[in-house]
């Protein structure tokens, strides 16, 4: 009698365990990959911040084709480092300058380059600033600020990638000979 009851109960328990394992595996397989933690900004002492100290990403949030590219070209011509130019799914009307509250001098400097723009703060830590241009983009300011004073004499800048050593450099300071080079007579 025990075998007649124990066998179906054991099989149902194993089937339940199999269904639970399959659902757990599928959930973990289809879960989004974790995003890497952002690299914090590099702080340095400076009394003023100029365009060369500001790293910008430009996004087109309106319907005008190529607007982000034109704005990025203007910013490059004025000394800003443009990290990225792209469209965004976020639809905006006015020009928005978005960055961390710690990076307020950079936001103020960048805002001075646009007519009728607004500043928004977020919780980024990398020191970059986003410019979102929208459907009512009013153009650039002909007389932007050349520099903005920093608070406390410290600025938070986007970390530039560190240079990697050349693969052909040897520890002795001279480059290794190229084995594919033909000898000259």
PDB file of C-alpha atoms in Angstrom, residues 7 10 18 41 67-68 71 74 76 81 91 97 111-112 127 148 151 175 182:
ATOM      1  CA  UNK A   7       5.325   6.640  -5.989  1.00  0.00           C
ATOM      2  CA  UNK A  10       7.269  11.386  -5.232  1.00  0.00           C
ATOM      3  CA  UNK A  18      11.431  20.455 -12.431  1.00  0.00           C
ATOM      4  CA  UNK A  41      34.242  62.279 -12.290  1.00  0.00           C
ATOM      5  CA  UNK A  67      19.684  69.164 -35.394  1.00  0.00           C
ATOM      6  CA  UNK A  68      21.851  67.321 -32.839  1.00  0.00           C
ATOM      7  CA  UNK A  71      24.472  71.685 -32.319  1.00  0.00           C
ATOM      8  CA  UNK A  74      28.754  74.416 -32.855  1.00  0.00           C
ATOM      9  CA  UNK A  76      33.067  71.502 -30.954  1.00  0.00           C
ATOM     10  CA  UNK A  81      34.467  67.921 -25.986  1.00  0.00           C
ATOM     11  CA  UNK A  91      10.428  64.152 -26.701  1.00  0.00           C
ATOM     12  CA  UNK A  97      20.911  71.263 -20.255  1.00  0.00           C
ATOM     13  CA  UNK A 111      23.513  77.176 -20.963  1.00  0.00           C
ATOM     14  CA  UNK A 112      25.083  80.485 -21.973  1.00  0.00           C
ATOM     15  CA  UNK A 127      30.842  64.766 -14.797  1.00  0.00           C
ATOM     16  CA  UNK A 148      32.441  80.513 -15.238  1.00  0.00           C
ATOM     17  CA  UNK A 151      32.445  76.965  -6.306  1.00  0.00           C
ATOM     18  CA  UNK A 175      60.939  49.213 -29.893  1.00  0.00           C
ATOM     19  CA  UNK A 182      62.980  42.757 -44.952  1.00  0.00           C
TER      20      UNK A 182
END
